[in-house]
Short mmCIF file of C-alpha atoms and ligand atoms in Angstrom, two decimals:
data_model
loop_
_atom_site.label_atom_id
_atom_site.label_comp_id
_atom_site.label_asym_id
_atom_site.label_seq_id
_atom_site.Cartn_x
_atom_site.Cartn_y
_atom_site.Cartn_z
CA UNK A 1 -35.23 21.55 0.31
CA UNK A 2 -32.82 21.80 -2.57
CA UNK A 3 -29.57 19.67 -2.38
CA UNK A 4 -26.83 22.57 -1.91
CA UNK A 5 -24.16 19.51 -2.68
CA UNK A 6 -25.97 19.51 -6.14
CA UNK A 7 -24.52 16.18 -6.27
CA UNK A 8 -27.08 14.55 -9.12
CA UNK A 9 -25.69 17.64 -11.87
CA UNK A 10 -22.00 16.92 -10.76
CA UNK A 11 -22.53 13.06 -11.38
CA UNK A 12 -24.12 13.63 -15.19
CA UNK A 13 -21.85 16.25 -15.66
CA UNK A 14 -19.22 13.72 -15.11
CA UNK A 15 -21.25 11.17 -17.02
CA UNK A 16 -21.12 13.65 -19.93
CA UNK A 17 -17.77 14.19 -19.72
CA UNK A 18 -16.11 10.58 -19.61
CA UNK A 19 -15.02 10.86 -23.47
CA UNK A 20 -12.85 13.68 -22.44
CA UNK A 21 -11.82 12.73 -19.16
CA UNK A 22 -10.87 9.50 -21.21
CA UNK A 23 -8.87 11.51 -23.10
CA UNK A 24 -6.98 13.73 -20.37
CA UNK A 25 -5.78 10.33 -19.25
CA UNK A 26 -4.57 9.57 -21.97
CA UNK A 27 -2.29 12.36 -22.42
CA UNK A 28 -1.23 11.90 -19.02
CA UNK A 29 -0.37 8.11 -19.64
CA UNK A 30 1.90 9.14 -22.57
CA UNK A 31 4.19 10.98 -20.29
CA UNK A 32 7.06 8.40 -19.30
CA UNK A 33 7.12 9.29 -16.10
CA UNK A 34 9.09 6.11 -14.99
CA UNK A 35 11.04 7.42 -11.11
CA UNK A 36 13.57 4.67 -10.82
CA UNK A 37 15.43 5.54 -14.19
CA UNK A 38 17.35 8.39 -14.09
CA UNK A 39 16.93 8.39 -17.83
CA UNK A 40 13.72 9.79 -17.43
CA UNK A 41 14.00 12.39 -15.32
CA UNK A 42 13.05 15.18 -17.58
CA UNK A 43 9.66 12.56 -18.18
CA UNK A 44 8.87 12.61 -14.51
CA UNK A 45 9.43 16.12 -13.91
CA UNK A 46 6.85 16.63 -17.43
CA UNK A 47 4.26 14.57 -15.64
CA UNK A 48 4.11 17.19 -12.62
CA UNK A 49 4.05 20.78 -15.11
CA UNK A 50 1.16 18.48 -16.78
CA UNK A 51 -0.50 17.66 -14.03
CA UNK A 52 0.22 21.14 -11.92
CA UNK A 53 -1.36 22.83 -15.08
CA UNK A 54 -4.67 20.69 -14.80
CA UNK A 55 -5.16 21.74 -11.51
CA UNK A 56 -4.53 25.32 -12.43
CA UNK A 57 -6.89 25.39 -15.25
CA UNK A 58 -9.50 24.00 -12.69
CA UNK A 59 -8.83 27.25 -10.15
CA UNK A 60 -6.40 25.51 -7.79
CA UNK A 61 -3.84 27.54 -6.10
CA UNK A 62 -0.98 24.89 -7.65
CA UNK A 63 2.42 23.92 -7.60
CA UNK A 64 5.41 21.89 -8.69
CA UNK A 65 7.90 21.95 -5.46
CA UNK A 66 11.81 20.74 -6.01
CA UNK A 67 12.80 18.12 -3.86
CA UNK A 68 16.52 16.38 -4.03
CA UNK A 69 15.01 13.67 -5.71
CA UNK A 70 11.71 13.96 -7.74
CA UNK A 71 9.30 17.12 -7.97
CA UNK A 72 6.20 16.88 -5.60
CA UNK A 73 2.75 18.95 -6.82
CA UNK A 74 0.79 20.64 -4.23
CA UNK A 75 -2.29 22.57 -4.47
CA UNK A 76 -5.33 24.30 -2.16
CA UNK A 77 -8.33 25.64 -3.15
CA UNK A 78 -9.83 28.21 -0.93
CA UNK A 79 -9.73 28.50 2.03
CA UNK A 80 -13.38 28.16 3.59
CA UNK A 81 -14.37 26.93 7.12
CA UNK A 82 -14.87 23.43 6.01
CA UNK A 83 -12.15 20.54 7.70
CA UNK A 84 -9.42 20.16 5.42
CA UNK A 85 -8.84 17.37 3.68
CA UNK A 86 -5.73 15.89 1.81
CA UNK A 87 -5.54 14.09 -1.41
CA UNK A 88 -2.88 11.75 -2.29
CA UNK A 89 -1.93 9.90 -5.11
CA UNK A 90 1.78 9.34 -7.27
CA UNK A 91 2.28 10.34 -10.74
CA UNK A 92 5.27 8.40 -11.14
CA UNK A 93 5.36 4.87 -12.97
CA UNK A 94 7.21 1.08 -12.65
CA UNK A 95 9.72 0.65 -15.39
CA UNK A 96 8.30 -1.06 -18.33
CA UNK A 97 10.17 -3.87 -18.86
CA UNK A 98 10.00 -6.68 -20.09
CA UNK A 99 9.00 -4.94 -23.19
CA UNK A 100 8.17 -7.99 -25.36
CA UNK A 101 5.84 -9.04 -23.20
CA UNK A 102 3.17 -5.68 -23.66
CA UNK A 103 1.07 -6.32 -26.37
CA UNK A 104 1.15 -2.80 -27.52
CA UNK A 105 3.55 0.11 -26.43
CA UNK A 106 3.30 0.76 -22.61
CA UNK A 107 2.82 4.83 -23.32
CA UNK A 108 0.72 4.86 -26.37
CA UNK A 109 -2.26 4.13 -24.17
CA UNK A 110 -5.66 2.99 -26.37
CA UNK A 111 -9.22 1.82 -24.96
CA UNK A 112 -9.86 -1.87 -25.10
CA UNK A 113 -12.86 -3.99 -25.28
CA UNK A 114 -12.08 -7.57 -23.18
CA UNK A 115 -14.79 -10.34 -22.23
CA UNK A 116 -14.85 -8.48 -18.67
CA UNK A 117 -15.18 -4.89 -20.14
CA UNK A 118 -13.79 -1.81 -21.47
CA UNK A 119 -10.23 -1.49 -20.08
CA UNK A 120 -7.66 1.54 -21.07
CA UNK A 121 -4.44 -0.34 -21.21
CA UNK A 122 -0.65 1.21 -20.42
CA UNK A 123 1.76 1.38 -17.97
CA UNK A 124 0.31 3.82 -14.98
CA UNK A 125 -3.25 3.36 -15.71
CA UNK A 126 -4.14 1.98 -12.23
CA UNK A 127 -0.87 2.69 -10.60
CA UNK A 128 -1.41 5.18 -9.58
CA UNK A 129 -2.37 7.67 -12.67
CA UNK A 130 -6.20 6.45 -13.61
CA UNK A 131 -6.15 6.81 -9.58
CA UNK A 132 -5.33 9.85 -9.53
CA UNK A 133 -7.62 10.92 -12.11
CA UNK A 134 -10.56 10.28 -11.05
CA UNK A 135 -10.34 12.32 -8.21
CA UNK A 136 -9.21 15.43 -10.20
CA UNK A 137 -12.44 14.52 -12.21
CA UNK A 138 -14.70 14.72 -9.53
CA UNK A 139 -13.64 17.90 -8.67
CA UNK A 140 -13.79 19.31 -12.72
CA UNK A 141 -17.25 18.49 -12.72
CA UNK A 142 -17.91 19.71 -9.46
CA UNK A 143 -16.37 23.04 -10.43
CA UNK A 144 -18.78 22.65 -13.53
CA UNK A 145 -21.87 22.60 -11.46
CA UNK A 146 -20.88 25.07 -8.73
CA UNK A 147 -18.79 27.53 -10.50
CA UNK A 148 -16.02 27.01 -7.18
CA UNK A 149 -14.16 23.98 -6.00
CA UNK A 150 -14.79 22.62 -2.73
CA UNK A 151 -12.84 24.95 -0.24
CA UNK A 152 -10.36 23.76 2.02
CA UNK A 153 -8.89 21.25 -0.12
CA UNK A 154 -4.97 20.06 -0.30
CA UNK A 155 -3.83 17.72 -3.50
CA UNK A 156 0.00 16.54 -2.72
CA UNK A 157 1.05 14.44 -5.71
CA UNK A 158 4.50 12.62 -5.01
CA UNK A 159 6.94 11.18 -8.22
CA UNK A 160 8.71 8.72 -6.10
CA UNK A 161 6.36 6.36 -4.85
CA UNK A 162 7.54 3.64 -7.33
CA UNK A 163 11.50 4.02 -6.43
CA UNK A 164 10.63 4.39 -2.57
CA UNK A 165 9.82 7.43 -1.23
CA UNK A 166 13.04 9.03 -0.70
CA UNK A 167 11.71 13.03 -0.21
CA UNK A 168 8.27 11.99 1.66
CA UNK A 169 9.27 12.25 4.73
CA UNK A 170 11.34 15.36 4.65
CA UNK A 171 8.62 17.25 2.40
CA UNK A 172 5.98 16.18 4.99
CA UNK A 173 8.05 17.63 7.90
CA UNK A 174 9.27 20.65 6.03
CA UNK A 175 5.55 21.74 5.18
CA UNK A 176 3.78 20.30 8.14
CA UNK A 177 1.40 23.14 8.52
CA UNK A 178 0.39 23.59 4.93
CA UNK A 179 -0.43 20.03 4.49
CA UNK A 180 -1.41 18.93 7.82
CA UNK A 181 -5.64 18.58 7.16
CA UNK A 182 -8.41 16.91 9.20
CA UNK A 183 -7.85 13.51 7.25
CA UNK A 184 -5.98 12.12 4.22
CA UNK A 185 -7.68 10.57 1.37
CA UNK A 186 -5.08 7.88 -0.18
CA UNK A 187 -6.09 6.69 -3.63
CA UNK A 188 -3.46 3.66 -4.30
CA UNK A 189 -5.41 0.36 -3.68
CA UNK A 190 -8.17 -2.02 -5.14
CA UNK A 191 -11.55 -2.91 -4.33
CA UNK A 192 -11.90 -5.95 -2.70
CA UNK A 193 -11.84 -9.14 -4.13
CA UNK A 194 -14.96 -9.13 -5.84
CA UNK A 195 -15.27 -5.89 -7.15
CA UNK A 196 -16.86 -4.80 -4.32
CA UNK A 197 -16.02 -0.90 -2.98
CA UNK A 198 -14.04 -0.92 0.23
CA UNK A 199 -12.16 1.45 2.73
CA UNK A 200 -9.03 -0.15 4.19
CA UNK A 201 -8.83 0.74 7.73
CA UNK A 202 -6.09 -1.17 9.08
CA UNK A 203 -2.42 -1.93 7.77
CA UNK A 204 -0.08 -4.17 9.54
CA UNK A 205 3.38 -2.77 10.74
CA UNK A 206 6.78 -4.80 9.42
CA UNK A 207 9.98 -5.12 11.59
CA UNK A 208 13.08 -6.93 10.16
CA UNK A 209 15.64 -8.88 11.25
CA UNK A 210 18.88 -10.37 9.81
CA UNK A 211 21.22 -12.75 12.01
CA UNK A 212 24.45 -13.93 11.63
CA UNK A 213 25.74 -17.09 14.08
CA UNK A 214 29.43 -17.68 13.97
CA UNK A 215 30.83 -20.90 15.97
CA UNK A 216 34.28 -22.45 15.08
CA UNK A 217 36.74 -20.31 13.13
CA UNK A 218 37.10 -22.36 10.59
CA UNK A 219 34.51 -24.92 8.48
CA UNK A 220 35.12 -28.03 10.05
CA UNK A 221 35.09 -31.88 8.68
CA UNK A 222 32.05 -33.50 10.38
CA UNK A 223 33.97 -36.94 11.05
CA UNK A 224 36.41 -35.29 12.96
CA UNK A 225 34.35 -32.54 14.70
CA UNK A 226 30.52 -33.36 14.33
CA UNK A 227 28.86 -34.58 17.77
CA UNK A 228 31.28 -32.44 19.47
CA UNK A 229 31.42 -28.96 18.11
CA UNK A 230 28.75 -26.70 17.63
CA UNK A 231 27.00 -26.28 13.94
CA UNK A 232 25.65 -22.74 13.83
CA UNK A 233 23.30 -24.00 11.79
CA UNK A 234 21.54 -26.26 14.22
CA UNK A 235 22.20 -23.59 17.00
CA UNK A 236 20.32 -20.92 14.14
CA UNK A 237 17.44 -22.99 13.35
CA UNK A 238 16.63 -23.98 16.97
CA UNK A 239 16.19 -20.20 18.43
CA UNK A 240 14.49 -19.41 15.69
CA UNK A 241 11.91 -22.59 15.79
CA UNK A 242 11.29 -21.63 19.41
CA UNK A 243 9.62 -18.46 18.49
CA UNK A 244 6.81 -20.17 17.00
CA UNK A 245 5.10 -22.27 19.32
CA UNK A 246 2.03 -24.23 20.01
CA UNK A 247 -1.14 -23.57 17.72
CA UNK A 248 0.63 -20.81 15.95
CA UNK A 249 1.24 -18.70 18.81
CA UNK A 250 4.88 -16.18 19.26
CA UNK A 251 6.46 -16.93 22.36
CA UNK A 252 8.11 -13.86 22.71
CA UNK A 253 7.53 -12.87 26.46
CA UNK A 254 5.44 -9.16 25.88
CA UNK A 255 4.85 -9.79 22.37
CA UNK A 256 1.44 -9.39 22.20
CA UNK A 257 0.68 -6.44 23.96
CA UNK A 258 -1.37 -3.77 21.83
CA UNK A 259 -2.81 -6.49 19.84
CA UNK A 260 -6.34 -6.04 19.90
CA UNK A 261 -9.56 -8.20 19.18
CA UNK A 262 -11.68 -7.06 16.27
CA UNK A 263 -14.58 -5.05 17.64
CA UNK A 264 -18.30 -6.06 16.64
CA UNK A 265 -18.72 -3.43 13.39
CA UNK A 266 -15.26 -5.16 12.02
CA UNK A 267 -15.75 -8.33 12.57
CA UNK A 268 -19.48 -8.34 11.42
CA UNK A 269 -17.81 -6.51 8.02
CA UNK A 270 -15.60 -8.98 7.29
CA UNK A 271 -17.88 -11.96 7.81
CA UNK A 272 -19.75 -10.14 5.46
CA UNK A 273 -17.03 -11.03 2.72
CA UNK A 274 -17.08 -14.01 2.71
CA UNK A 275 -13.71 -15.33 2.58
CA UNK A 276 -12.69 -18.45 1.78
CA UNK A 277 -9.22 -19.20 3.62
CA UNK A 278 -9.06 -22.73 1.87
CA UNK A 279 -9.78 -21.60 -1.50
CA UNK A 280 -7.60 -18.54 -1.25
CA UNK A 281 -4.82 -21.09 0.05
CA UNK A 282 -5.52 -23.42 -3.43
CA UNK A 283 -5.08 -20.51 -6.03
CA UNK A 284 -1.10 -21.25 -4.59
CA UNK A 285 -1.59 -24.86 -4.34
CA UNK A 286 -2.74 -25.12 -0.22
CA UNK A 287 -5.01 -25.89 1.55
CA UNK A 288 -4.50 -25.81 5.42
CA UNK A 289 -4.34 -22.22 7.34
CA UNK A 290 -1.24 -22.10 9.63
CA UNK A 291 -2.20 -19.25 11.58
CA UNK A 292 -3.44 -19.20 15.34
CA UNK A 293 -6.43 -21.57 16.12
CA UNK A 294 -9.50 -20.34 16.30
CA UNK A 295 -8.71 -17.64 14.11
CA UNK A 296 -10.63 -16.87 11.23
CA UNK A 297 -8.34 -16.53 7.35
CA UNK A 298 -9.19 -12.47 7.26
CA UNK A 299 -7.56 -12.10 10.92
CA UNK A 300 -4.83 -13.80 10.52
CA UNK A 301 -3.87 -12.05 7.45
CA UNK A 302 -5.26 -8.54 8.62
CA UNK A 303 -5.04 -8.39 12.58
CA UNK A 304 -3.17 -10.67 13.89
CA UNK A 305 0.87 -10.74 14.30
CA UNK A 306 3.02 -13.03 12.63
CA UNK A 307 6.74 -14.28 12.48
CA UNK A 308 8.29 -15.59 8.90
CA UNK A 309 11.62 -16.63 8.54
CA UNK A 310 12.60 -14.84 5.06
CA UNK A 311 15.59 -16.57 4.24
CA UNK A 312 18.45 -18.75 5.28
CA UNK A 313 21.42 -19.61 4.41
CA UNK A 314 24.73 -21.69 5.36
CA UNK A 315 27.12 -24.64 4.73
CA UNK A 316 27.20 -26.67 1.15
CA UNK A 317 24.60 -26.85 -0.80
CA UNK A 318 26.31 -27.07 -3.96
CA UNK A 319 26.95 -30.47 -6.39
CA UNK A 320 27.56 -33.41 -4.55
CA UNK A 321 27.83 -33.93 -0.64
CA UNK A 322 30.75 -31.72 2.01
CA UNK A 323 30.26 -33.34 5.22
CA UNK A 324 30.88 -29.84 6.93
CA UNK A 325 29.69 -28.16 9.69
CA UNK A 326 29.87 -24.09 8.22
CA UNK A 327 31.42 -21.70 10.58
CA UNK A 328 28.56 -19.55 10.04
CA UNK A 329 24.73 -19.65 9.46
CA UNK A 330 22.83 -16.28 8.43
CA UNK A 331 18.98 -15.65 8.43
CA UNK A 332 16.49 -13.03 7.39
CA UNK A 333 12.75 -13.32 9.59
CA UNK A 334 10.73 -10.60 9.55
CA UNK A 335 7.40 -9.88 11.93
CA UNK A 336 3.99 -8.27 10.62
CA UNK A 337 3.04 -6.26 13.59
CA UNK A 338 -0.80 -5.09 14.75
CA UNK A 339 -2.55 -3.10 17.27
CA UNK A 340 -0.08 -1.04 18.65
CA UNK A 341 2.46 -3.45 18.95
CA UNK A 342 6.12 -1.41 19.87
CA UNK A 343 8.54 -2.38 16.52
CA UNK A 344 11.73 -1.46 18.99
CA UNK A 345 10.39 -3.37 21.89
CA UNK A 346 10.15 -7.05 19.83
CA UNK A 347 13.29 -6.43 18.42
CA UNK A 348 14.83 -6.44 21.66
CA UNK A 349 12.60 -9.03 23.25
CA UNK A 350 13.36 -11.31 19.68
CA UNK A 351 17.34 -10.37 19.98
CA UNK A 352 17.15 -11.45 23.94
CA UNK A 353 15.28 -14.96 22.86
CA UNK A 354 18.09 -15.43 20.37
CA UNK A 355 20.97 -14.42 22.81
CA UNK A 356 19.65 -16.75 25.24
CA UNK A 357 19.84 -19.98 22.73
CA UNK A 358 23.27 -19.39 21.71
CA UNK A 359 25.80 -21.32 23.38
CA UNK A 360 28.70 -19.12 25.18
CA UNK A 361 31.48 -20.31 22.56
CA UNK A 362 29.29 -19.29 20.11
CA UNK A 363 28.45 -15.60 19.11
CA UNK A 364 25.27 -13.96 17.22
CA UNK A 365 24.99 -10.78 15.26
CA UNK A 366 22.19 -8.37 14.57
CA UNK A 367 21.08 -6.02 11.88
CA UNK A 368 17.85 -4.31 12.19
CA UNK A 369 16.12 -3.68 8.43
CA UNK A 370 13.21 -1.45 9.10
CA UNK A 371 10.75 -1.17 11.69
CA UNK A 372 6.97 0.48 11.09
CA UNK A 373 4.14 0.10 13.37
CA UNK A 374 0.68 -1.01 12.30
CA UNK A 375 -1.53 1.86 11.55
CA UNK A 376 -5.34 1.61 12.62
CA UNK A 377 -7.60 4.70 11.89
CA UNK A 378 -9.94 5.81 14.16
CA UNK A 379 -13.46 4.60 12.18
CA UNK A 380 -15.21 6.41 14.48
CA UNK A 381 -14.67 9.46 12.92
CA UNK A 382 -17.83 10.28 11.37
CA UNK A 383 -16.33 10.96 7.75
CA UNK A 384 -15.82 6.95 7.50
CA UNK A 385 -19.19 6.36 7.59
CA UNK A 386 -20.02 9.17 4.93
CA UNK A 387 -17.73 8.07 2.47
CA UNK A 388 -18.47 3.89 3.15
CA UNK A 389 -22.49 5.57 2.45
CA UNK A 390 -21.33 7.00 -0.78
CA UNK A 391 -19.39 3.90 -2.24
CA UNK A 392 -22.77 1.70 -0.88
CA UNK A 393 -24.94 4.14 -3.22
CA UNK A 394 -22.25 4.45 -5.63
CA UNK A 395 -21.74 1.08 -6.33
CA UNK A 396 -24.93 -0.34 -5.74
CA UNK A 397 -23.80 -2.36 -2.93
CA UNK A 398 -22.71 -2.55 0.99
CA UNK A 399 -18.60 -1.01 0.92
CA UNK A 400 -16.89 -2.82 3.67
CA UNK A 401 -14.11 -1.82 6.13
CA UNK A 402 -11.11 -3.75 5.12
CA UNK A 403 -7.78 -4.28 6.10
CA UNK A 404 -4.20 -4.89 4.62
CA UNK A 405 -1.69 -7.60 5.68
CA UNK A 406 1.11 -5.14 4.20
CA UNK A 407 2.07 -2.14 4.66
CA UNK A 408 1.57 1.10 3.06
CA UNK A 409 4.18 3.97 3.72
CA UNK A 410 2.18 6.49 3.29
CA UNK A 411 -0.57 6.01 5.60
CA UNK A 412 1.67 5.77 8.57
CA UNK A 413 4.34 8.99 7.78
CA UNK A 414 0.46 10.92 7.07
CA UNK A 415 -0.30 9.43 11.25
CA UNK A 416 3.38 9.93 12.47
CA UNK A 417 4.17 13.08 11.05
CA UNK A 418 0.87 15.27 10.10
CA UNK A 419 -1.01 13.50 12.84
CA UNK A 420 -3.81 12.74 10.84
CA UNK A 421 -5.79 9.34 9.59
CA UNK A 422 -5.83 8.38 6.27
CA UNK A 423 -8.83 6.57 4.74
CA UNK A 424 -7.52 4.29 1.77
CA UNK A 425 -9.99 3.97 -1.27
CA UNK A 426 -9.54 2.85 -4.62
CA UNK A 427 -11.07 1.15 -7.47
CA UNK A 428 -8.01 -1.11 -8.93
CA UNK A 429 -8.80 -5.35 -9.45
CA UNK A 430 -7.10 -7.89 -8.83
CA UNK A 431 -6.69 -8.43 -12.56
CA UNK A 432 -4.66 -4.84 -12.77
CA UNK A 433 -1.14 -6.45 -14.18
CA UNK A 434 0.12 -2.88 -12.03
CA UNK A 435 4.09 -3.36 -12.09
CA UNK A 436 3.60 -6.24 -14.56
CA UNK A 437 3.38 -6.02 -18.73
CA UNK A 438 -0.26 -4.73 -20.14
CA UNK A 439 -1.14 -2.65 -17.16
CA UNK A 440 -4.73 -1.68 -17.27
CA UNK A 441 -7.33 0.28 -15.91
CA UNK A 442 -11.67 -0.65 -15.89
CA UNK A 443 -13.13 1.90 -17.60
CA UNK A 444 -15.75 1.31 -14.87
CA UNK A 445 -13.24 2.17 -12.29
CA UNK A 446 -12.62 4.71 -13.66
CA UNK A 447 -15.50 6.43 -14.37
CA UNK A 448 -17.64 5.16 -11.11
CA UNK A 449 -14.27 6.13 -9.48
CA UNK A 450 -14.71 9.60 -9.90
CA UNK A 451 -18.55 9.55 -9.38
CA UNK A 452 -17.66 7.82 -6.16
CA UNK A 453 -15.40 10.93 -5.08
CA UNK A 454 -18.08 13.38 -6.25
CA UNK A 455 -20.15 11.05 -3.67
CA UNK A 456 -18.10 11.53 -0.98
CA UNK A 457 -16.66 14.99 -1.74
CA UNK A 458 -20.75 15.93 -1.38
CA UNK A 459 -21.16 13.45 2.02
CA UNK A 460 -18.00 15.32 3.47
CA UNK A 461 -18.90 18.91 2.50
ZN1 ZN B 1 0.84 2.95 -6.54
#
């Protein structure tokens, strides 16, 4: 039976075409499209005609939409009777500096031959542009082959991602029901460790805190006043040591309901890895994991909860000694949530566990900075096992299912606002330098990148 995907022709064509595609890049990468500075706002707003006009030229039905901040580019293809699927990815770029630290200009991008490979070098070439690319390269060749792009396709490319995502949310509520598709394709992240192809499946949710103690109304001189008044340092520190307790375990009364065990296909993934908690912990001079007992490293830095204390800060810590106790202490904790742990309902379980260890002379103050819940997508879905099948044949060996101890915006607004899953694959390393001096991009991401796409464009169709 011939293979109506045609998916051999669309991977030589792409093979053929890797000089050019090389150089499309590069044109892109010269565009400095850096969102932060207002300086370059004409830059960023170059970056979307440029990129708008590629995906015209390949038959998409494309545009550059105004937002208040930065311009967004959408474009469909036909529509078909396929399940629609979204693309994502950012055109916009970190600032450059510092700019004696790049070896060579940060937008005069050039190809580079280093003891682990080709690279192209410049700022954008992982983050997020030489993403980007290589799906818009799957999809040129695949036009190539098939004379048509795959129908029922929506690209949204945003020019904010890299000075926070100001016009996301709005956009995505404004044009719910042209961009609302069966499933998101997000192409912002690495590989794992190793090289090795993964989807990330799971992101933990953040929820921070910031808390202010006040006890006398004045600093007071600890001869005179210490043993007798309270230090709202002392009363700080213990509430906030209490929230920790045995083994590594929260004591927050409700705090761990929606976190959920790994189930059999993650947890046999992820043993499949290989990680090394202990040597992870040396590359920052460590050695012992903190998390809960009988724990392994990945879950307690991909499913499990956790409570940091961030900063704090009172009293004298300058030159010399002040025997004082501060009329005020201030700290910053924040919480990685999983499962589907409520962000409002430990706030107001952590704020009653604080109330409750302050003494009644003594008052406390909240300020809430940010609260996400984790996202988990629903692996079930049968297009997660297609595309983790491409990236296997792709790459030559087994993708995993990973998760992410951090968060990533996008994934959850795509859930809380479109109502769809996202599946998170890209081909950055570790070794990237994205957001630091000498940015680059593997050519071998790059092109097996796109070949992966073609992969799972032709598993999805
Ligand atoms: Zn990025």
């Amino acid at each position: 039976m011939p293979d109506s995907t045609r998916i051999d022709e669309v991977l030589s064509t792409l093979d053929a075409e890797l000089p050019r595609a090389l150089e499309r890049l590069k044109d892109f990468l010269r565009i400095p499209s850096i969102s932060t500075d207002p300086a370059h706002r004409a830059d960023v707003r170059r970056a979307a005609e440029w990129l708008c006009a590629e995906l015209a030229g390949l038959g998409f039905d494309a545009s550059v939409r105004d937002t208040p901040g930065h311009p967004m580019v959408v474009a469909h293809s036909a529509q078909g009777d396929r399940r629609p699927l979204l693309f994502y990815g950012h055109y916009d770029v970190q600032p450059v500096d510092p700019l004696d630290l790049w070896d060579r200009p940060p937008f005069e991008p050039e190809i580079e031959d280093t003891p682990q490979g080709r690279v192209i070098r410049g700022r954008g070439a992982a983050d997020d542009k030489g993403q980007l690319m290589t799906f818009v390269e799957a999809l040129r060749a695949w036009k190539a082959v098939h004379g048509a792009l795959p129908s029922d396709l929506v690209l949204l490319f945003e020019g904010e991602e890299e000075s926070g995502s100001p016009s996301l949310q709005p956009f995505l509520r404004e044009n719910a029901e042209e961009l609302r598709a069966g499933i998101a394709m997000i192409c912002d992240t690495g590989m794992y460790s190793d090289g090795r192809p993964a989807i990330t499946t799971q992101l933990r949710g953040l929820l921070g805190e910031e808390i202010v103690v006040r006890a006398a109304d004045r600093d007071l001189h600890s001869g005179s006043f210490g043993g007798l008044a309270a230090n709202p340092i002392q009363v700080l520190v213990d509430a906030l040591a209490t929230v920790k307790g045995d083994q590594g375990r929260i004591t927050l009364p409700g705090f761990y309901d929606g976190v959920e065990d790994l189930t059999d296909e993650l947890r046999t993934d992820w043993a499949a890895l290989g990680f090394d908690a202990e040597a992870f912990l040396a590359q920052v001079g460590l050695r012992r994991p903190v998390g809960e007992s009988g724990r392994t490293g990945l879950e307690m830095v991909w499913n499990r909860p956790t409570f940091e204390i961030n900063g704090i800060t009172g009293g004298y810590t300058g030159e010399g000694f002040k025997t004082v106790l501060p009329a005020e202490a201030r700290a910053k904790v924040s919480f990685r949530l999983t499962g589907t742990q409520d962000p409002a309902a430990i706030r107001e379980a952590f704020r009653a566990h604080v109330r409750a260890a302050i003494p009644e002379d003594c008052r406390v103050e909240f300020h809430g900075h940010g609260a996400s819940p984790a996202s988990r997508m629903d692996i079930a879905d049968p297009a997660f096992a297609a595309a983790k099948q491409a990236l296997s044949q792709e790459w030559g060996r087994e993708a995993a299912y990973i998760g992410a101890g951090g968060s990533i915006p996008i994934a959850g607004d795509f859930k809380q606002i479109l109502g769809m899953d996202s599946m998170l694959i890209g081909f950055g390393r570790d070794d990237d330098r994205i957001h630091s001096p000498n940015e680059k991009y593997d050519l071998d991401s790059f092109a097996k990148g796109a070949r992966s796409w073609a992969r799972i464009l032709a598993a999805l169709t």
